[in-house]
Amino acid sequence: LDIRRSEIFGILGPNGAGKTTTVECIGGLLTPDEGTISVLGLDARRDHDRLRDRVGIQLQSSELPDKLGVGGALELFAAFYDDPADPAELMALLGLTDKRDILFGKLSGGQKQRLSIALALIGRPQVAILDELTTGLDPQARRETWKLIESVRDSGVTVLLVTHFMEEAERLCDRVALLHHGRIGAIDTPAGLASGAQA
């Protein structure tokens, strides 16, 4: 598996295919059973601390305390980094400025996803891992989130996107890996995969 700089690379597959496990290993959150993982020239096992400052991760199961506000969450996460992004700039970029004082428990699904993206970007990462970011969103919120993901890539960040929506992969991804039972079945552009499936 080879992911290029400044691309949106999708990992697609059914539930249980190993998508989340794969990205957690790439992000240094899990130790793989075998093999090697190099991210930005760093070993995902050995260089975990250095990798943490260069990779932002939004996991599917990410939750925050209901009584933590949007601004407070960004300031808290910013404190973990030596040179974090400006929380106010991220809130403006992601349309959260007017939600600064709203508690996490009061946010809509789409607003929570925008906050998740902001938290993944607060450390100024070179790689952003976004795990099933649009699951459970209505079509309008999903389209808005797609635009945000494209703007993240356009800022020079490599995006690793886990999804099980082919429409999402076709809209966003430069290339896609199909996972099945923990193995890569194919890697191609979304159009290449679609044409292969029709053949």
C-alpha angles and dihedrals in degrees: 000000000000121000118193126221117266096011131118103236117191129209108202131183146113124287110289094024092120100257097134093041089053095052093042088056091047090050092049095247095115131034113233119233091233143348131049133278122201118188118182088341093306127116108243091217103039100034098043095134094049091045092053090067093052103041125063117200132197109184125202091242096046112142134168131201110280091233096054113103126224094249092044092051092052093046091048093051091043089059089066093066134067094219109019127177116261107270091214092054092049091049089052092047092050098040095250102118093104089048095056094116098034114113119241091242090059097052123106119240092260092049091051090052091050089051089049090055090048091051091049089053100042093094093054092245126194089212126039119196112201115185116203090323097173100043109130095014123127116245095262094050089046092054091048090051090050090056090051092051090051090051090052090054091045089057088063100263119135108231124209105194124192113201143149093202113098089195089058092049091048092050099044115019129090089194135002136206117209112216124201123174091342095308131104109247097181143347120205144115113295089251091050092051092047093050090047091052091052094049 
